[in-house]
CSV table of C-alpha atoms (C1' of nucleotides) in Angstrom, one decimal:
chain,number,residue,atom,x,y,z
A,1,UNK,CA,8.6,-10.5,-1.6
A,2,UNK,CA,9.8,-6.9,-1.6
A,3,UNK,CA,10.1,-6.8,2.1
A,4,UNK,CA,13.8,-7.5,2.6
A,5,UNK,CA,16.5,-4.9,2.0
A,6,UNK,CA,20.1,-3.9,2.6
A,7,UNK,CA,21.1,-0.4,3.7
A,8,UNK,CA,24.9,-0.3,4.1
A,9,UNK,CA,25.3,3.4,3.6
A,10,UNK,CA,28.9,3.7,4.7
A,11,UNK,CA,29.9,1.1,2.2
A,12,UNK,CA,28.2,2.9,-0.7
A,13,UNK,CA,30.8,5.6,-0.6
A,14,UNK,CA,33.7,3.2,-0.4
A,15,UNK,CA,32.3,1.1,-3.3
A,16,UNK,CA,31.8,4.2,-5.4
A,17,UNK,CA,35.4,5.3,-4.8
A,18,UNK,CA,36.7,1.8,-5.4
A,19,UNK,CA,34.9,1.5,-8.7
A,20,UNK,CA,35.7,5.0,-9.9
A,21,UNK,CA,32.3,6.5,-10.0
A,22,UNK,CA,31.7,10.0,-11.3
A,23,UNK,CA,33.0,12.8,-9.1
A,24,UNK,CA,29.5,14.1,-8.8
A,25,UNK,CA,28.3,10.8,-7.4
A,26,UNK,CA,31.2,10.7,-4.9
A,27,UNK,CA,30.5,14.2,-3.8
A,28,UNK,CA,26.8,13.5,-3.5
A,29,UNK,CA,27.5,10.4,-1.3
A,30,UNK,CA,30.1,12.0,0.9
A,31,UNK,CA,27.8,15.0,1.6
A,32,UNK,CA,25.1,12.6,2.7
A,33,UNK,CA,27.6,10.7,4.8
A,34,UNK,CA,28.5,13.8,6.7
A,35,UNK,CA,24.9,14.0,7.9
A,36,UNK,CA,25.3,10.4,8.9
A,37,UNK,CA,28.4,11.0,11.0
A,38,UNK,CA,26.3,13.3,13.2
A,39,UNK,CA,24.0,10.4,14.1
A,40,UNK,CA,25.3,8.6,17.1
A,41,UNK,CA,22.9,5.7,16.6
A,42,UNK,CA,24.2,5.2,13.1
A,43,UNK,CA,26.0,2.0,13.7
A,44,UNK,CA,23.2,0.5,15.8
A,45,UNK,CA,20.1,0.8,13.7
A,46,UNK,CA,20.7,2.4,10.3
A,47,UNK,CA,23.3,0.1,8.7
A,48,UNK,CA,21.9,-3.3,7.7
A,49,UNK,CA,23.2,-6.1,5.6
A,50,UNK,CA,19.7,-7.6,5.9
A,51,UNK,CA,16.6,-6.3,7.5
A,52,UNK,CA,12.9,-7.4,7.2
A,53,UNK,CA,10.3,-4.7,6.6
A,54,UNK,CA,8.3,-6.2,9.5
A,55,UNK,CA,10.8,-5.0,12.0
A,56,UNK,CA,10.1,-1.4,10.8
A,57,UNK,CA,13.7,-0.2,10.8
A,58,UNK,CA,14.5,3.3,9.6
A,59,UNK,CA,15.4,3.7,5.9
A,60,UNK,CA,17.5,6.4,4.3
A,61,UNK,CA,15.3,8.8,2.5
A,62,UNK,CA,15.7,11.9,0.3
A,63,UNK,CA,12.8,14.3,0.1
A,64,UNK,CA,12.1,17.3,-2.2
A,65,UNK,CA,12.3,19.7,0.8
A,66,UNK,CA,15.8,18.6,1.9
A,67,UNK,CA,17.5,17.1,-1.2
A,68,UNK,CA,20.9,17.5,0.3
A,69,UNK,CA,20.1,15.5,3.4
A,70,UNK,CA,19.8,11.8,4.0
A,71,UNK,CA,16.9,11.5,6.5
A,72,UNK,CA,15.7,8.4,8.3
A,73,UNK,CA,12.0,7.4,8.2
A,74,UNK,CA,10.4,4.3,9.7
A,75,UNK,CA,9.5,1.7,7.1
A,76,UNK,CA,5.7,1.0,6.8
A,77,UNK,CA,3.6,4.1,5.8
A,78,UNK,CA,1.1,5.4,8.3
A,79,UNK,CA,-1.4,7.7,6.5
A,80,UNK,CA,-1.9,11.1,8.2
A,81,UNK,CA,-5.6,10.3,8.9
A,82,UNK,CA,-5.0,7.3,11.1
A,83,UNK,CA,-6.6,7.9,14.5
A,84,UNK,CA,-5.0,5.4,16.9
A,85,UNK,CA,-1.8,3.5,17.4
A,86,UNK,CA,-3.4,0.1,17.0
A,87,UNK,CA,-4.6,1.0,13.5
A,88,UNK,CA,-1.2,2.6,12.8
A,89,UNK,CA,0.6,-0.6,13.7
A,90,UNK,CA,-1.8,-2.7,11.7
A,91,UNK,CA,-1.6,-0.5,8.6
A,92,UNK,CA,2.2,-0.1,8.7
A,93,UNK,CA,2.5,-3.9,8.2
A,94,UNK,CA,0.4,-3.6,5.1
A,95,UNK,CA,2.1,-0.6,3.6
A,96,UNK,CA,5.7,-1.7,3.3
A,97,UNK,CA,5.2,-1.6,-0.5
A,98,UNK,CA,2.8,0.5,-2.6
A,99,UNK,CA,1.7,-0.8,-6.0
A,100,UNK,CA,2.9,1.8,-8.5
A,101,UNK,CA,-0.2,1.3,-10.7
A,102,UNK,CA,-2.6,2.5,-8.0
A,103,UNK,CA,-0.7,5.0,-5.7
A,104,UNK,CA,-2.8,7.9,-6.9
A,105,UNK,CA,-6.1,6.1,-6.1
A,106,UNK,CA,-5.6,4.2,-2.8
A,107,UNK,CA,-6.8,6.1,0.3
A,108,UNK,CA,-3.5,5.2,2.1
A,109,UNK,CA,-1.2,6.5,-0.6
A,110,UNK,CA,-2.9,9.1,-2.8
A,111,UNK,CA,-2.1,12.2,-0.7
A,112,UNK,CA,1.5,11.1,-0.4
A,113,UNK,CA,1.7,10.2,-4.0
A,114,UNK,CA,0.7,13.7,-5.0
A,115,UNK,CA,2.7,15.7,-2.5
A,116,UNK,CA,5.2,13.5,-0.6
A,117,UNK,CA,7.2,11.4,-3.0
A,118,UNK,CA,10.8,10.5,-1.9
A,119,UNK,CA,13.8,8.4,-2.8
A,120,UNK,CA,14.5,5.4,-0.6
A,121,UNK,CA,18.2,4.7,-0.7
A,122,UNK,CA,19.2,1.1,-0.6
A,123,UNK,CA,22.4,-0.9,-1.3
A,124,UNK,CA,20.3,-3.8,-2.5
A,125,UNK,CA,17.3,-5.9,-1.8
A,126,UNK,CA,16.1,-9.5,-1.6
A,127,UNK,CA,13.5,-11.6,-3.4
A,128,UNK,CA,12.5,-15.2,-2.6
A,129,UNK,CA,12.4,-17.9,-5.3
A,130,UNK,CA,10.0,-20.7,-4.7
A,131,UNK,CA,11.7,-24.1,-5.2
A,132,UNK,CA,8.3,-25.9,-5.1
A,133,UNK,CA,4.8,-25.1,-6.0
A,134,UNK,CA,3.7,-24.3,-2.4
A,135,UNK,CA,6.7,-22.4,-1.4
A,136,UNK,CA,7.8,-24.8,1.3
A,137,UNK,CA,11.3,-24.1,0.3
A,138,UNK,CA,12.3,-20.6,-0.6
A,139,UNK,CA,15.7,-19.5,-1.9
A,140,UNK,CA,16.6,-15.9,-1.2
A,141,UNK,CA,18.3,-13.8,-4.0
A,142,UNK,CA,20.3,-10.7,-3.5
A,143,UNK,CA,19.9,-7.9,-6.1
A,144,UNK,CA,22.1,-4.9,-6.5
A,145,UNK,CA,23.6,-2.7,-9.2
A,146,UNK,CA,26.5,-4.2,-11.2
A,147,UNK,CA,28.3,-1.0,-10.5
A,148,UNK,CA,27.4,-1.2,-6.8
A,149,UNK,CA,26.2,2.3,-6.6
A,150,UNK,CA,23.3,3.1,-4.3
A,151,UNK,CA,19.8,2.2,-5.5
A,152,UNK,CA,17.3,5.0,-5.5
A,153,UNK,CA,13.8,3.5,-5.1
A,154,UNK,CA,10.6,5.4,-5.7
A,155,UNK,CA,9.0,6.0,-2.3
A,156,UNK,CA,6.2,7.9,-0.5
A,157,UNK,CA,6.4,9.4,2.9
A,158,UNK,CA,4.1,10.7,5.6
A,159,UNK,CA,4.1,12.5,8.9
A,160,UNK,CA,1.8,11.0,11.5
A,161,UNK,CA,1.0,12.4,14.9
A,162,UNK,CA,0.1,9.9,17.6
A,163,UNK,CA,-2.7,11.8,19.4
A,164,UNK,CA,-2.3,9.6,22.5
A,165,UNK,CA,1.4,10.6,23.1
A,166,UNK,CA,1.9,13.6,20.8
A,167,UNK,CA,4.8,11.8,19.1
A,168,UNK,CA,5.4,12.6,15.5
A,169,UNK,CA,6.4,9.6,13.4
A,170,UNK,CA,7.8,9.9,9.8
A,171,UNK,CA,7.2,6.8,7.8
A,172,UNK,CA,7.9,5.6,4.3
A,173,UNK,CA,6.8,3.0,1.7
A,174,UNK,CA,8.6,1.7,-1.3
A,175,UNK,CA,6.8,1.6,-4.7
A,176,UNK,CA,6.7,-1.6,-6.6
A,177,UNK,CA,6.2,-2.2,-10.4
A,178,UNK,CA,6.1,-5.1,-12.8
A,179,UNK,CA,9.2,-7.3,-12.7
A,180,UNK,CA,11.7,-7.4,-15.6
A,181,UNK,CA,12.1,-10.9,-17.1
A,182,UNK,CA,15.0,-11.9,-14.9
A,183,UNK,CA,13.3,-10.9,-11.7
A,184,UNK,CA,10.1,-12.5,-12.9
A,185,UNK,CA,12.0,-15.9,-12.9
A,186,UNK,CA,13.0,-15.3,-9.3
A,187,UNK,CA,9.6,-13.9,-8.2
A,188,UNK,CA,8.0,-17.1,-9.6
A,189,UNK,CA,5.2,-17.9,-7.1
A,190,UNK,CA,2.6,-16.2,-9.3
A,191,UNK,CA,3.4,-16.0,-12.9
A,192,UNK,CA,0.6,-13.6,-13.6
A,193,UNK,CA,1.9,-11.0,-11.2
A,194,UNK,CA,5.7,-10.8,-10.9
A,195,UNK,CA,6.9,-7.7,-9.0
A,196,UNK,CA,10.1,-5.8,-8.3
A,197,UNK,CA,10.9,-2.6,-6.4
A,198,UNK,CA,10.7,0.5,-8.6
A,199,UNK,CA,14.3,1.6,-9.1
A,200,UNK,CA,14.6,5.2,-10.4
A,201,UNK,CA,17.6,5.5,-12.8
A,202,UNK,CA,20.4,7.4,-11.0
A,203,UNK,CA,20.4,10.2,-13.6
A,204,UNK,CA,16.6,10.7,-13.2
A,205,UNK,CA,16.4,10.4,-9.4
A,206,UNK,CA,15.4,14.0,-8.8
A,207,UNK,CA,12.7,13.8,-11.5
A,208,UNK,CA,10.7,11.6,-9.1
A,209,UNK,CA,10.6,14.4,-6.6
A,210,UNK,CA,9.3,17.0,-9.0
A,211,UNK,CA,6.2,18.8,-7.9
A,212,UNK,CA,2.9,17.8,-9.6
A,213,UNK,CA,1.0,20.9,-10.7
A,214,UNK,CA,-0.9,19.6,-13.7
A,215,UNK,CA,-1.9,16.4,-15.4
A,216,UNK,CA,1.2,16.3,-17.6
A,217,UNK,CA,3.4,16.5,-14.5
A,218,UNK,CA,1.5,13.5,-13.1
A,219,UNK,CA,1.8,11.6,-16.3
A,220,UNK,CA,5.6,12.2,-16.2
A,221,UNK,CA,5.8,10.8,-12.7
A,222,UNK,CA,3.8,7.8,-13.8
A,223,UNK,CA,6.2,7.3,-16.6
A,224,UNK,CA,9.0,6.7,-14.0
A,225,UNK,CA,7.1,3.7,-12.7
A,226,UNK,CA,8.4,0.9,-14.8
A,227,UNK,CA,10.6,-2.2,-14.7
A,228,UNK,CA,14.3,-1.5,-14.5
A,229,UNK,CA,16.6,-3.2,-17.1
A,230,UNK,CA,18.1,-6.4,-15.7
A,231,UNK,CA,21.3,-5.8,-17.7
A,232,UNK,CA,22.4,-3.4,-15.0
A,233,UNK,CA,21.6,-5.7,-12.1
A,234,UNK,CA,23.5,-8.4,-10.3
A,235,UNK,CA,21.1,-11.2,-9.2
A,236,UNK,CA,22.3,-14.3,-7.3
A,237,UNK,CA,21.2,-16.7,-4.7
A,238,UNK,CA,22.3,-16.3,-1.1
A,239,UNK,CA,21.9,-18.3,2.1
A,240,UNK,CA,18.8,-18.5,4.2
A,241,UNK,CA,18.2,-15.1,5.8
A,242,UNK,CA,15.4,-15.7,8.3
A,243,UNK,CA,14.6,-18.0,11.2
A,244,UNK,CA,16.7,-19.7,13.8
A,245,UNK,CA,19.2,-21.0,11.2
A,246,UNK,CA,19.1,-17.9,9.1
A,247,UNK,CA,22.1,-15.7,8.6
A,248,UNK,CA,20.3,-12.5,9.8
A,249,UNK,CA,21.9,-9.1,9.6
A,250,UNK,CA,25.5,-10.1,8.8
A,251,UNK,CA,27.9,-9.5,5.8
A,252,UNK,CA,27.4,-13.1,4.7
A,253,UNK,CA,23.9,-12.3,3.7
A,254,UNK,CA,25.4,-10.8,0.5
A,255,UNK,CA,27.5,-13.8,-0.3
A,256,UNK,CA,26.6,-16.0,-3.3
A,257,UNK,CA,25.6,-19.6,-2.4
A,258,UNK,CA,25.7,-22.6,-4.7
A,259,UNK,CA,22.7,-24.8,-4.2
A,260,UNK,CA,23.9,-28.3,-5.2
A,261,UNK,CA,20.7,-30.3,-4.3
A,262,UNK,CA,18.4,-28.1,-6.3
A,263,UNK,CA,18.1,-26.3,-9.6
A,264,UNK,CA,17.7,-22.6,-9.3
A,265,UNK,CA,17.8,-19.8,-11.9
A,266,UNK,CA,21.2,-18.2,-12.4
A,267,UNK,CA,22.1,-15.0,-14.1
A,268,UNK,CA,25.4,-13.6,-15.4
B,1,DC,C1',-26.8,6.8,8.4
B,2,DC,C1',-22.6,4.9,10.6
B,3,DA,C1',-19.1,1.4,11.3
B,4,DG,C1',-15.2,-0.2,9.2
B,5,DA,C1',-11.8,-0.3,6.0
B,6,DC,C1',-8.1,1.9,4.1
B,7,DG,C1',-2.8,-3.1,1.7
B,8,DT,C1',0.9,-6.0,-0.1
B,9,DT,C1',2.8,-10.3,-1.8
B,10,DG,C1',1.0,-14.5,-2.2
B,11,DT,C1',-3.2,-17.2,-0.8
B,12,DT,C1',-7.7,-18.6,0.4
C,1,DG,C1',-9.9,12.1,5.2
C,2,DT,C1',-13.1,9.4,2.2
C,3,DC,C1',-15.3,5.6,0.5
C,4,DT,C1',-18.0,1.2,0.9
C,5,DG,C1',-21.1,-2.0,2.7
C,6,DG,C1',-24.6,-3.2,5.6
D,1,DC,C1',9.6,-8.0,14.6
D,2,DC,C1',5.5,-10.7,16.4
D,3,DA,C1',1.1,-13.2,16.0
D,4,DG,C1',-0.3,-17.6,15.1
D,5,DA,C1',0.4,-22.3,14.4
D,6,DC,C1',1.9,-26.4,16.0
D,7,DG,C1',-2.0,-32.5,12.7
D,8,DT,C1',-4.2,-36.5,10.5
D,9,DT,C1',-7.1,-39.2,7.5
D,10,DG,C1',-10.1,-38.4,4.1
D,11,DT,C1',-12.8,-34.9,1.6
D,12,DT,C1',-13.8,-30.9,-1.1
E,1,DG,C1',9.3,-24.0,22.9
E,2,DT,C1',10.1,-22.9,18.1
E,3,DC,C1',9.1,-22.1,13.5
E,4,DT,C1',6.6,-19.5,9.8
E,5,DG,C1',4.4,-15.9,7.4
E,6,DG,C1',3.2,-11.4,6.8
DNA sequence: CCAGACGTTGTT
DNA sequence: GTCTGG
DNA sequence: CCAGACGTTGTT
DNA sequence: GTCTGG
């Protein structure tokens, strides 16, 4: 499931420096980190080794209006037309992901797809492999770039006003696409519909934010919704994340685990 | 007309 | 806000 | 995070 | 009370 992510923004800069990333990338990240330093709550609720979408944490987002800032929007898109907080809560549990194939059609996504695309910045994310047919046992996998640079996911955002309280809530969803062949092996519960998050190639990240003025612009955006090559990804099993015995939001959530009692797919 | 849905991954 | 189903 | 299940033998 | 699934 594409509901589990890591957002270690401070580490992204350190890794980029350690691995000798381009100067432009380092500059880009350090500029964003300056914004982060201003946020007092930064260490409390923004930096996660592991977080579930259902806890609706804030994710780092880049929008077309403010391409130089890293903003923080609540995960789980609430369409602008939602009238009450009960519906808002219900919908936001169903809009953690948006199928890339239908974002321009679905009532919940089409307005945002046209006018409010964004990049969701992650350090990595998780998928669950089913070790048996019914998914009684699930093995989590961690996925990140081999070069450990930040992952820029295609996203959509909205601004929703709670009429009961006047509160303005900015929310975001992450676009999904067909899985590449490696991630299809991990996302194995339904062979006819393997999914992965829609990673936008680093050098094309701002293309995703381009304004749509005509049909060919729209076609261009649609062409960015596609599986990302597995050759650039590290994919490996990690320890249980959820539940009482789960690791939770700790550095160990990123550590590779050897499963001795069971055969699981492995990648180089 | 008007109430109810509006969604995903993975199930029923 | 807009569509669908009853 | 939080709502919902928490079970069996035997049947569909 | 505690675990699971969304």
